[in-house]
Amino acid sequence: MFGYISVKEQLIKERQKSAALKVENDRNAANIDYIAMVFDVELENEKEEVFENVTE
């Protein structure tokens, strides 16, 4: 009637959106890795680079 959505329903919707975005992100990362492999490009591992900057 007033368009009220319970907190639980909102959390469920947001979790579903998050899962869909994760799938899309994983697919994009795989595509980038594939393109890098095809063109023989060495990609830097950003996670390691960030970790190195934090420990210095």
Coordinates of C-alpha atoms in Angstrom, one line a residue:
M1 CA 0.0 0.0 0.0
F2 CA 2.7 2.5 1.0
G3 CA 5.6 0.7 -0.6
Y4 CA 7.1 -0.3 2.7
I5 CA 9.9 -2.9 2.4
S6 CA 11.1 -4.6 5.6
V7 CA 14.7 -4.4 6.5
K8 CA 15.0 -8.2 6.0
E9 CA 13.7 -7.8 2.4
Q10 CA 16.0 -4.9 1.7
L11 CA 19.0 -6.9 2.9
I12 CA 18.0 -9.9 0.8
K13 CA 17.7 -7.6 -2.3
E14 CA 21.1 -6.0 -1.6
R15 CA 22.7 -9.3 -1.1
Q16 CA 21.3 -10.5 -4.5
K17 CA 22.6 -7.3 -6.1
S18 CA 26.0 -7.8 -4.5
A19 CA 26.2 -11.4 -5.7
A20 CA 25.3 -10.3 -9.3
L21 CA 28.0 -7.6 -9.2
K22 CA 30.5 -10.1 -7.9
V23 CA 29.7 -12.5 -10.8
E24 CA 30.1 -9.6 -13.3
N25 CA 33.4 -8.5 -11.7
D26 CA 34.7 -12.1 -11.8
R27 CA 33.8 -12.4 -15.5
N28 CA 35.4 -9.0 -16.3
A29 CA 38.6 -10.1 -14.5
A30 CA 38.7 -13.4 -16.4
N31 CA 38.2 -11.4 -19.7
I32 CA 41.1 -9.1 -18.8
D33 CA 43.3 -12.1 -17.9
Y34 CA 42.4 -13.8 -21.2
I35 CA 43.2 -10.7 -23.3
A36 CA 46.5 -10.3 -21.4
M37 CA 47.4 -13.9 -22.2
V38 CA 46.4 -13.6 -25.9
F39 CA 48.6 -10.5 -26.3
D40 CA 51.3 -11.8 -24.1
V41 CA 51.1 -8.9 -21.6
E42 CA 52.4 -9.3 -18.1
L43 CA 49.9 -7.9 -15.6
E44 CA 51.0 -6.7 -12.2
N45 CA 49.3 -8.2 -9.3
E46 CA 47.6 -5.2 -7.6
K47 CA 46.9 -7.1 -4.3
E48 CA 50.6 -7.9 -3.9
E49 CA 51.6 -4.3 -4.8
V50 CA 49.2 -2.9 -2.2
F51 CA 50.4 -5.3 0.4
E52 CA 54.0 -4.3 -0.3
N53 CA 53.1 -0.6 0.1
V54 CA 51.4 -1.3 3.5
T55 CA 54.4 -3.3 4.9
E56 CA 57.0 -0.7 3.9

